[in-house]
């Protein structure tokens, strides 16, 4: 029954959701099990543990983060966000990056409550190749301004994030995997079976959600990196394309024409598309910009993925 033409060099992707929106840890466990069944969709390094990268994009596990925030002494407002941030293992550089993130979010009227060291177990989860580029993982807790709507909150989180990204140019480890009041990302340069070993949060019974996107990356035109593990902040891209430079030029040329009254200073966030790394991360950046500017989701997807 086997035929070589049936073989496909693509990422593995899936989504599992609770129809009644009732959060559960069972959903997380099921998504991890499903992700493990996609191991064949990615390559495995010679060390047997380093992969192309995999991860989960979860609808924000509200009860978990409220419990964690209480333990840390952070007073969350009804509308809050949690960001997953990759930082340098050099503590001085990590602190410098955190300070810039704090400042840029504060400039947008948001309240940064503090940071949390994400519990990880790299020794038992990571191969040698992954360990050589392992970043520090921390979560930042952010409150919305009083009276701010969730849509405005997401927009200011996006602009604040772009300001931080543009300000931190000398730290290759710095990367914001997610910063949202809707979702949070747990991803990395590990094999699917080791994802819950690496991120201890994923084994915590309190971590419950109702929607999970899971993704096993198959790298084609870019080498595996921690930041390029998927899913990204807005989407999971199944496979990569070979017209990346043309698409980036297209986006850069038209970026100056993109204007919206919802974002006062467009120069703050330009360029709207990533100019390095994976094409799928570039697509993700463009989609975020369009949504922040008020473009509806269906039209934004058509613009990003024609």
mmCIF file of C-alpha atoms in Angstrom:
data_model
loop_
_atom_site.group_PDB
_atom_site.id
_atom_site.type_symbol
_atom_site.label_atom_id
_atom_site.label_comp_id
_atom_site.label_asym_id
_atom_site.label_seq_id
_atom_site.Cartn_x
_atom_site.Cartn_y
_atom_site.Cartn_z
ATOM 1 C CA UNK A 1 0.000 0.000 0.000
ATOM 2 C CA UNK A 2 2.987 2.319 0.446
ATOM 3 C CA UNK A 3 3.868 4.647 -2.417
ATOM 4 C CA UNK A 4 6.710 7.201 -2.329
ATOM 5 C CA UNK A 5 4.538 9.862 -4.004
ATOM 6 C CA UNK A 6 2.375 9.949 -0.890
ATOM 7 C CA UNK A 7 5.282 11.361 1.108
ATOM 8 C CA UNK A 8 4.973 15.057 2.003
ATOM 9 C CA UNK A 9 7.681 17.304 3.464
ATOM 10 C CA UNK A 10 5.401 19.433 5.601
ATOM 11 C CA UNK A 11 4.944 20.445 9.197
ATOM 12 C CA UNK A 12 2.398 18.654 11.342
ATOM 13 C CA UNK A 13 -0.420 20.812 12.674
ATOM 14 C CA UNK A 14 -3.629 20.351 14.614
ATOM 15 C CA UNK A 15 -6.196 22.057 16.800
ATOM 16 C CA UNK A 16 -8.341 20.669 19.588
ATOM 17 C CA UNK A 17 -11.125 22.630 21.273
ATOM 18 C CA UNK A 18 -13.832 22.121 23.859
ATOM 19 C CA UNK A 19 -17.119 22.986 22.139
ATOM 20 C CA UNK A 20 -18.673 24.411 25.306
ATOM 21 C CA UNK A 21 -15.511 26.466 26.025
ATOM 22 C CA UNK A 22 -15.052 24.665 29.338
ATOM 23 C CA UNK A 23 -11.386 24.669 30.292
ATOM 24 C CA UNK A 24 -9.680 21.443 31.357
ATOM 25 C CA UNK A 25 -6.195 20.062 31.853
ATOM 26 C CA UNK A 26 -7.337 16.968 29.955
ATOM 27 C CA UNK A 27 -7.398 19.078 26.791
ATOM 28 C CA UNK A 28 -3.755 20.025 27.317
ATOM 29 C CA UNK A 29 -2.782 16.390 27.874
ATOM 30 C CA UNK A 30 -4.694 15.320 24.763
ATOM 31 C CA UNK A 31 -3.029 18.000 22.635
ATOM 32 C CA UNK A 32 0.409 16.892 23.856
ATOM 33 C CA UNK A 33 -0.445 13.270 23.007
ATOM 34 C CA UNK A 34 -1.596 14.344 19.532
ATOM 35 C CA UNK A 35 1.572 16.395 19.072
ATOM 36 C CA UNK A 36 3.608 13.311 19.936
ATOM 37 C CA UNK A 37 1.925 11.507 17.044
ATOM 38 C CA UNK A 38 3.348 14.147 14.681
ATOM 39 C CA UNK A 39 6.982 13.468 15.522
ATOM 40 C CA UNK A 40 7.519 12.054 12.018
ATOM 41 C CA UNK A 41 6.651 15.474 10.593
ATOM 42 C CA UNK A 42 9.940 16.941 11.829
ATOM 43 C CA UNK A 43 13.606 16.044 11.657
ATOM 44 C CA UNK A 44 15.631 14.714 14.588
ATOM 45 C CA UNK A 45 19.186 15.836 15.263
ATOM 46 C CA UNK A 46 22.102 13.467 15.692
ATOM 47 C CA UNK A 47 21.818 13.863 19.468
ATOM 48 C CA UNK A 48 18.379 12.220 19.357
ATOM 49 C CA UNK A 49 16.651 15.043 21.255
ATOM 50 C CA UNK A 50 17.043 18.214 19.215
ATOM 51 C CA UNK A 51 14.195 18.641 16.743
ATOM 52 C CA UNK A 52 12.951 21.256 14.304
ATOM 53 C CA UNK A 53 10.868 22.718 17.108
ATOM 54 C CA UNK A 54 7.345 22.152 18.346
ATOM 55 C CA UNK A 55 4.862 23.776 20.659
ATOM 56 C CA UNK A 56 1.402 24.659 21.862
ATOM 57 C CA UNK A 57 -0.594 27.875 21.508
ATOM 58 C CA UNK A 58 -3.161 27.851 24.312
ATOM 59 C CA UNK A 59 -6.207 29.936 24.971
ATOM 60 C CA UNK A 60 -5.051 31.758 28.092
ATOM 61 C CA UNK A 61 -5.341 29.389 31.084
ATOM 62 C CA UNK A 62 -6.979 32.027 33.251
ATOM 63 C CA UNK A 63 -7.323 30.133 36.527
ATOM 64 C CA UNK A 64 -3.698 28.968 36.350
ATOM 65 C CA UNK A 65 -2.262 32.430 35.800
ATOM 66 C CA UNK A 66 -4.461 33.938 38.496
ATOM 67 C CA UNK A 67 -3.156 31.339 40.956
ATOM 68 C CA UNK A 68 0.460 31.930 39.881
ATOM 69 C CA UNK A 69 0.031 35.718 40.087
ATOM 70 C CA UNK A 70 -1.352 35.404 43.607
ATOM 71 C CA UNK A 71 1.662 33.323 44.624
ATOM 72 C CA UNK A 72 3.941 36.044 43.240
ATOM 73 C CA UNK A 73 1.984 38.851 44.893
ATOM 74 C CA UNK A 74 0.787 40.376 41.607
ATOM 75 C CA UNK A 75 -2.653 42.028 41.706
ATOM 76 C CA UNK A 76 -4.257 41.155 38.376
ATOM 77 C CA UNK A 77 -7.083 43.289 37.047
ATOM 78 C CA UNK A 78 -10.043 41.636 35.285
ATOM 79 C CA UNK A 79 -8.302 42.450 31.981
ATOM 80 C CA UNK A 80 -4.687 41.306 31.963
ATOM 81 C CA UNK A 81 -2.126 39.702 29.659
ATOM 82 C CA UNK A 82 0.743 37.283 30.043
ATOM 83 C CA UNK A 83 3.748 37.322 27.745
ATOM 84 C CA UNK A 84 6.159 34.451 27.088
ATOM 85 C CA UNK A 85 9.599 35.939 26.484
ATOM 86 C CA UNK A 86 12.905 34.355 25.438
ATOM 87 C CA UNK A 87 15.882 36.174 26.985
ATOM 88 C CA UNK A 88 19.642 35.887 27.075
ATOM 89 C CA UNK A 89 21.235 33.533 29.584
ATOM 90 C CA UNK A 90 23.516 36.490 30.397
ATOM 91 C CA UNK A 91 21.551 37.962 33.312
ATOM 92 C CA UNK A 92 22.754 41.522 32.645
ATOM 93 C CA UNK A 93 21.490 41.358 29.050
ATOM 94 C CA UNK A 94 18.253 39.713 30.177
ATOM 95 C CA UNK A 95 17.597 42.448 32.747
ATOM 96 C CA UNK A 96 18.365 45.138 30.175
ATOM 97 C CA UNK A 97 15.855 43.602 27.746
ATOM 98 C CA UNK A 98 13.216 43.276 30.475
ATOM 99 C CA UNK A 99 13.667 46.944 31.376
ATOM 100 C CA UNK A 100 13.077 47.996 27.781
ATOM 101 C CA UNK A 101 9.950 45.820 27.546
ATOM 102 C CA UNK A 102 8.671 47.375 30.787
ATOM 103 C CA UNK A 103 9.340 50.891 29.497
ATOM 104 C CA UNK A 104 7.735 50.397 26.091
ATOM 105 C CA UNK A 105 4.594 48.840 27.559
ATOM 106 C CA UNK A 106 4.390 51.652 30.123
ATOM 107 C CA UNK A 107 4.618 54.181 27.277
ATOM 108 C CA UNK A 108 1.374 52.692 25.977
ATOM 109 C CA UNK A 109 -0.374 53.195 29.303
ATOM 110 C CA UNK A 110 -0.072 49.575 30.436
ATOM 111 C CA UNK A 111 0.938 48.395 33.901
ATOM 112 C CA UNK A 112 3.724 45.814 34.119
ATOM 113 C CA UNK A 113 3.262 43.911 37.367
ATOM 114 C CA UNK A 114 6.446 41.865 37.159
ATOM 115 C CA UNK A 115 8.154 38.814 35.728
ATOM 116 C CA UNK A 116 8.122 35.101 36.451
ATOM 117 C CA UNK A 117 10.834 32.539 35.806
ATOM 118 C CA UNK A 118 9.175 29.777 33.778
ATOM 119 C CA UNK A 119 9.977 26.371 35.368
ATOM 120 C CA UNK A 120 11.947 24.351 32.810
ATOM 121 C CA UNK A 121 14.041 21.167 32.799
ATOM 122 C CA UNK A 122 16.550 21.503 29.944
ATOM 123 C CA UNK A 123 18.880 18.794 31.244
ATOM 124 C CA UNK A 124 16.298 16.038 30.767
ATOM 125 C CA UNK A 125 14.483 17.506 27.751
ATOM 126 C CA UNK A 126 17.056 19.055 25.433
ATOM 127 C CA UNK A 127 19.695 17.659 23.128
ATOM 128 C CA UNK A 128 23.177 19.127 22.938
ATOM 129 C CA UNK A 129 22.384 21.261 19.891
ATOM 130 C CA UNK A 130 19.356 22.789 21.597
ATOM 131 C CA UNK A 131 21.307 23.392 24.811
ATOM 132 C CA UNK A 132 23.952 25.369 22.944
ATOM 133 C CA UNK A 133 21.376 28.034 21.986
ATOM 134 C CA UNK A 134 19.002 27.669 24.953
ATOM 135 C CA UNK A 135 17.489 31.020 26.021
ATOM 136 C CA UNK A 136 16.092 31.974 29.403
ATOM 137 C CA UNK A 137 12.278 31.760 29.538
ATOM 138 C CA UNK A 138 10.308 34.297 31.563
ATOM 139 C CA UNK A 139 6.697 35.432 31.634
ATOM 140 C CA UNK A 140 5.647 39.046 32.057
ATOM 141 C CA UNK A 141 2.305 39.964 33.667
ATOM 142 C CA UNK A 142 0.607 43.098 32.335
ATOM 143 C CA UNK A 143 -2.584 44.889 33.404
ATOM 144 C CA UNK A 144 -4.729 46.927 31.038
ATOM 145 C CA UNK A 145 -5.377 50.585 31.793
ATOM 146 C CA UNK A 146 -8.633 51.361 33.568
ATOM 147 C CA UNK A 147 -11.541 51.543 31.144
ATOM 148 C CA UNK A 148 -9.557 50.016 28.264
ATOM 149 C CA UNK A 149 -11.402 47.568 26.020
ATOM 150 C CA UNK A 150 -9.880 44.210 25.186
ATOM 151 C CA UNK A 151 -9.448 45.246 21.545
ATOM 152 C CA UNK A 152 -7.578 48.409 22.546
ATOM 153 C CA UNK A 153 -5.549 46.406 25.063
ATOM 154 C CA UNK A 154 -4.432 43.943 22.391
ATOM 155 C CA UNK A 155 -3.527 46.841 20.086
ATOM 156 C CA UNK A 156 -1.377 48.548 22.731
ATOM 157 C CA UNK A 157 0.277 45.241 23.619
ATOM 158 C CA UNK A 158 1.165 44.806 19.960
ATOM 159 C CA UNK A 159 2.553 48.335 19.581
ATOM 160 C CA UNK A 160 4.477 48.084 22.843
ATOM 161 C CA UNK A 161 5.946 44.779 21.717
ATOM 162 C CA UNK A 162 7.034 46.222 18.368
ATOM 163 C CA UNK A 163 8.688 49.170 20.106
ATOM 164 C CA UNK A 164 10.619 46.776 22.333
ATOM 165 C CA UNK A 165 11.634 44.590 19.384
ATOM 166 C CA UNK A 166 12.915 47.606 17.469
ATOM 167 C CA UNK A 167 14.810 48.907 20.506
ATOM 168 C CA UNK A 168 16.559 45.605 21.298
ATOM 169 C CA UNK A 169 18.812 44.962 18.325
ATOM 170 C CA UNK A 170 21.957 43.662 20.020
ATOM 171 C CA UNK A 171 20.486 40.579 21.700
ATOM 172 C CA UNK A 172 19.931 37.628 19.373
ATOM 173 C CA UNK A 173 18.291 35.596 22.151
ATOM 174 C CA UNK A 174 15.517 38.137 22.774
ATOM 175 C CA UNK A 175 12.183 37.072 21.344
ATOM 176 C CA UNK A 176 8.588 37.534 22.487
ATOM 177 C CA UNK A 177 6.799 34.264 21.736
ATOM 178 C CA UNK A 178 3.423 35.641 22.779
ATOM 179 C CA UNK A 179 2.060 38.732 24.525
ATOM 180 C CA UNK A 180 -1.701 38.702 24.675
ATOM 181 C CA UNK A 181 -4.791 38.686 26.848
ATOM 182 C CA UNK A 182 -6.140 35.857 24.661
ATOM 183 C CA UNK A 183 -3.375 33.268 24.244
ATOM 184 C CA UNK A 184 -0.016 32.079 25.533
ATOM 185 C CA UNK A 185 2.693 30.079 23.771
ATOM 186 C CA UNK A 186 4.750 27.166 25.060
ATOM 187 C CA UNK A 187 7.212 26.188 22.348
ATOM 188 C CA UNK A 188 10.824 25.224 21.919
ATOM 189 C CA UNK A 189 13.585 23.354 20.135
ATOM 190 C CA UNK A 190 12.633 19.995 21.630
ATOM 191 C CA UNK A 191 10.958 16.827 20.454
ATOM 192 C CA UNK A 192 7.178 16.585 21.075
ATOM 193 C CA UNK A 193 7.513 13.920 23.759
ATOM 194 C CA UNK A 194 9.914 16.167 25.669
ATOM 195 C CA UNK A 195 7.797 19.343 25.532
ATOM 196 C CA UNK A 196 6.005 18.608 28.857
ATOM 197 C CA UNK A 197 9.330 17.538 30.330
ATOM 198 C CA UNK A 198 10.881 20.865 29.396
ATOM 199 C CA UNK A 199 7.917 23.074 30.414
ATOM 200 C CA UNK A 200 6.875 21.939 33.883
ATOM 201 C CA UNK A 201 3.764 24.139 33.701
ATOM 202 C CA UNK A 202 2.272 21.711 31.187
ATOM 203 C CA UNK A 203 2.152 19.019 33.888
ATOM 204 C CA UNK A 204 0.402 21.278 36.397
ATOM 205 C CA UNK A 205 -3.221 20.145 36.856
ATOM 206 C CA UNK A 206 -4.210 23.776 37.378
ATOM 207 C CA UNK A 207 -3.203 24.646 33.817
ATOM 208 C CA UNK A 208 -6.554 24.270 32.058
ATOM 209 C CA UNK A 209 -7.685 25.617 28.712
ATOM 210 C CA UNK A 210 -10.439 25.103 26.160
ATOM 211 C CA UNK A 211 -8.503 25.611 22.902
ATOM 212 C CA UNK A 212 -5.043 24.348 21.893
ATOM 213 C CA UNK A 213 -3.167 24.649 18.611
ATOM 214 C CA UNK A 214 -0.262 22.193 18.356
ATOM 215 C CA UNK A 215 2.501 22.199 15.769
ATOM 216 C CA UNK A 216 5.528 20.089 14.841
ATOM 217 C CA UNK A 217 7.791 22.109 12.564
ATOM 218 C CA UNK A 218 9.504 20.769 9.459
ATOM 219 C CA UNK A 219 12.242 23.300 8.662
ATOM 220 C CA UNK A 220 12.980 23.754 4.985
ATOM 221 C CA UNK A 221 14.516 27.129 4.111
ATOM 222 C CA UNK A 222 15.697 28.024 7.619
ATOM 223 C CA UNK A 223 17.687 26.109 10.210
ATOM 224 C CA UNK A 224 15.946 25.147 13.468
ATOM 225 C CA UNK A 225 15.994 27.873 16.131
ATOM 226 C CA UNK A 226 14.205 28.347 19.448
ATOM 227 C CA UNK A 227 12.336 31.383 18.136
ATOM 228 C CA UNK A 228 11.286 29.615 14.943
ATOM 229 C CA UNK A 229 9.540 26.764 16.735
ATOM 230 C CA UNK A 230 5.824 26.937 16.004
ATOM 231 C CA UNK A 231 2.988 27.850 16.527
ATOM 232 C CA UNK A 232 3.640 31.566 16.249
ATOM 233 C CA UNK A 233 1.636 34.289 17.972
ATOM 234 C CA UNK A 234 -1.264 34.308 15.530
ATOM 235 C CA UNK A 235 -1.006 31.241 13.325
ATOM 236 C CA UNK A 236 0.746 28.002 12.574
ATOM 237 C CA UNK A 237 2.157 27.828 9.068
ATOM 238 C CA UNK A 238 2.102 24.393 7.473
ATOM 239 C CA UNK A 239 5.194 24.316 5.323
ATOM 240 C CA UNK A 240 7.445 27.075 3.984
ATOM 241 C CA UNK A 241 7.685 28.727 0.595
ATOM 242 C CA UNK A 242 10.546 29.665 -1.697
ATOM 243 C CA UNK A 243 9.404 33.183 -2.624
ATOM 244 C CA UNK A 244 10.198 34.717 0.767
ATOM 245 C CA UNK A 245 12.358 37.597 -0.499
ATOM 246 C CA UNK A 246 9.759 38.602 -3.067
ATOM 247 C CA UNK A 247 6.997 38.536 -0.478
ATOM 248 C CA UNK A 248 9.074 40.618 1.948
ATOM 249 C CA UNK A 249 9.819 43.183 -0.761
ATOM 250 C CA UNK A 250 6.107 43.292 -1.615
ATOM 251 C CA UNK A 251 5.217 43.935 2.016
ATOM 252 C CA UNK A 252 7.953 46.531 2.555
ATOM 253 C CA UNK A 253 7.015 48.442 -0.603
ATOM 254 C CA UNK A 254 3.361 48.655 0.396
ATOM 255 C CA UNK A 255 3.932 49.135 4.109
ATOM 256 C CA UNK A 256 4.069 52.913 3.765
ATOM 257 C CA UNK A 257 0.544 52.895 2.332
ATOM 258 C CA UNK A 258 -0.945 51.102 5.318
ATOM 259 C CA UNK A 259 -2.643 53.722 7.498
ATOM 260 C CA UNK A 260 -5.316 53.498 10.153
ATOM 261 C CA UNK A 261 -6.766 55.907 12.732
ATOM 262 C CA UNK A 262 -6.437 53.086 15.278
ATOM 263 C CA UNK A 263 -2.634 53.422 15.285
ATOM 264 C CA UNK A 264 -1.511 57.038 15.588
ATOM 265 C CA UNK A 265 2.135 56.679 14.625
ATOM 266 C CA UNK A 266 2.631 54.006 11.996
ATOM 267 C CA UNK A 267 6.369 54.631 11.872
ATOM 268 C CA UNK A 268 6.552 53.174 15.381
ATOM 269 C CA UNK A 269 5.673 49.714 14.141
ATOM 270 C CA UNK A 270 7.178 49.676 10.638
ATOM 271 C CA UNK A 271 8.400 47.468 9.072
ATOM 272 C CA UNK A 272 5.231 45.429 9.325
ATOM 273 C CA UNK A 273 6.936 42.246 8.198
ATOM 274 C CA UNK A 274 10.009 40.481 9.541
ATOM 275 C CA UNK A 275 13.045 40.895 7.299
ATOM 276 C CA UNK A 276 15.006 37.924 8.630
ATOM 277 C CA UNK A 277 14.310 34.342 9.662
ATOM 278 C CA UNK A 278 11.414 32.196 8.562
ATOM 279 C CA UNK A 279 8.789 33.198 6.021
ATOM 280 C CA UNK A 280 6.105 31.888 8.353
ATOM 281 C CA UNK A 281 7.232 34.280 11.107
ATOM 282 C CA UNK A 282 7.096 37.103 8.558
ATOM 283 C CA UNK A 283 3.535 36.146 7.663
ATOM 284 C CA UNK A 284 2.636 36.056 11.329
ATOM 285 C CA UNK A 285 4.061 39.565 11.854
ATOM 286 C CA UNK A 286 2.101 40.943 8.911
ATOM 287 C CA UNK A 287 -1.137 39.367 10.065
ATOM 288 C CA UNK A 288 -0.678 40.860 13.542
ATOM 289 C CA UNK A 289 -0.127 44.309 12.067
ATOM 290 C CA UNK A 290 -3.236 44.091 9.919
ATOM 291 C CA UNK A 291 -5.407 42.936 12.807
ATOM 292 C CA UNK A 292 -4.021 45.636 15.099
ATOM 293 C CA UNK A 293 -4.930 48.144 12.412
ATOM 294 C CA UNK A 294 -8.529 47.013 12.392
ATOM 295 C CA UNK A 295 -8.531 44.809 9.290
ATOM 296 C CA UNK A 296 -11.014 41.972 9.747
ATOM 297 C CA UNK A 297 -9.584 38.505 10.166
ATOM 298 C CA UNK A 298 -10.827 37.065 6.854
ATOM 299 C CA UNK A 299 -9.472 39.979 4.793
ATOM 300 C CA UNK A 300 -6.203 39.977 6.749
ATOM 301 C CA UNK A 301 -5.668 36.284 5.963
ATOM 302 C CA UNK A 302 -6.337 36.913 2.282
ATOM 303 C CA UNK A 303 -3.781 39.753 2.267
ATOM 304 C CA UNK A 304 -1.119 37.735 4.035
ATOM 305 C CA UNK A 305 -1.749 34.410 2.301
ATOM 306 C CA UNK A 306 -3.009 35.223 -1.216
#
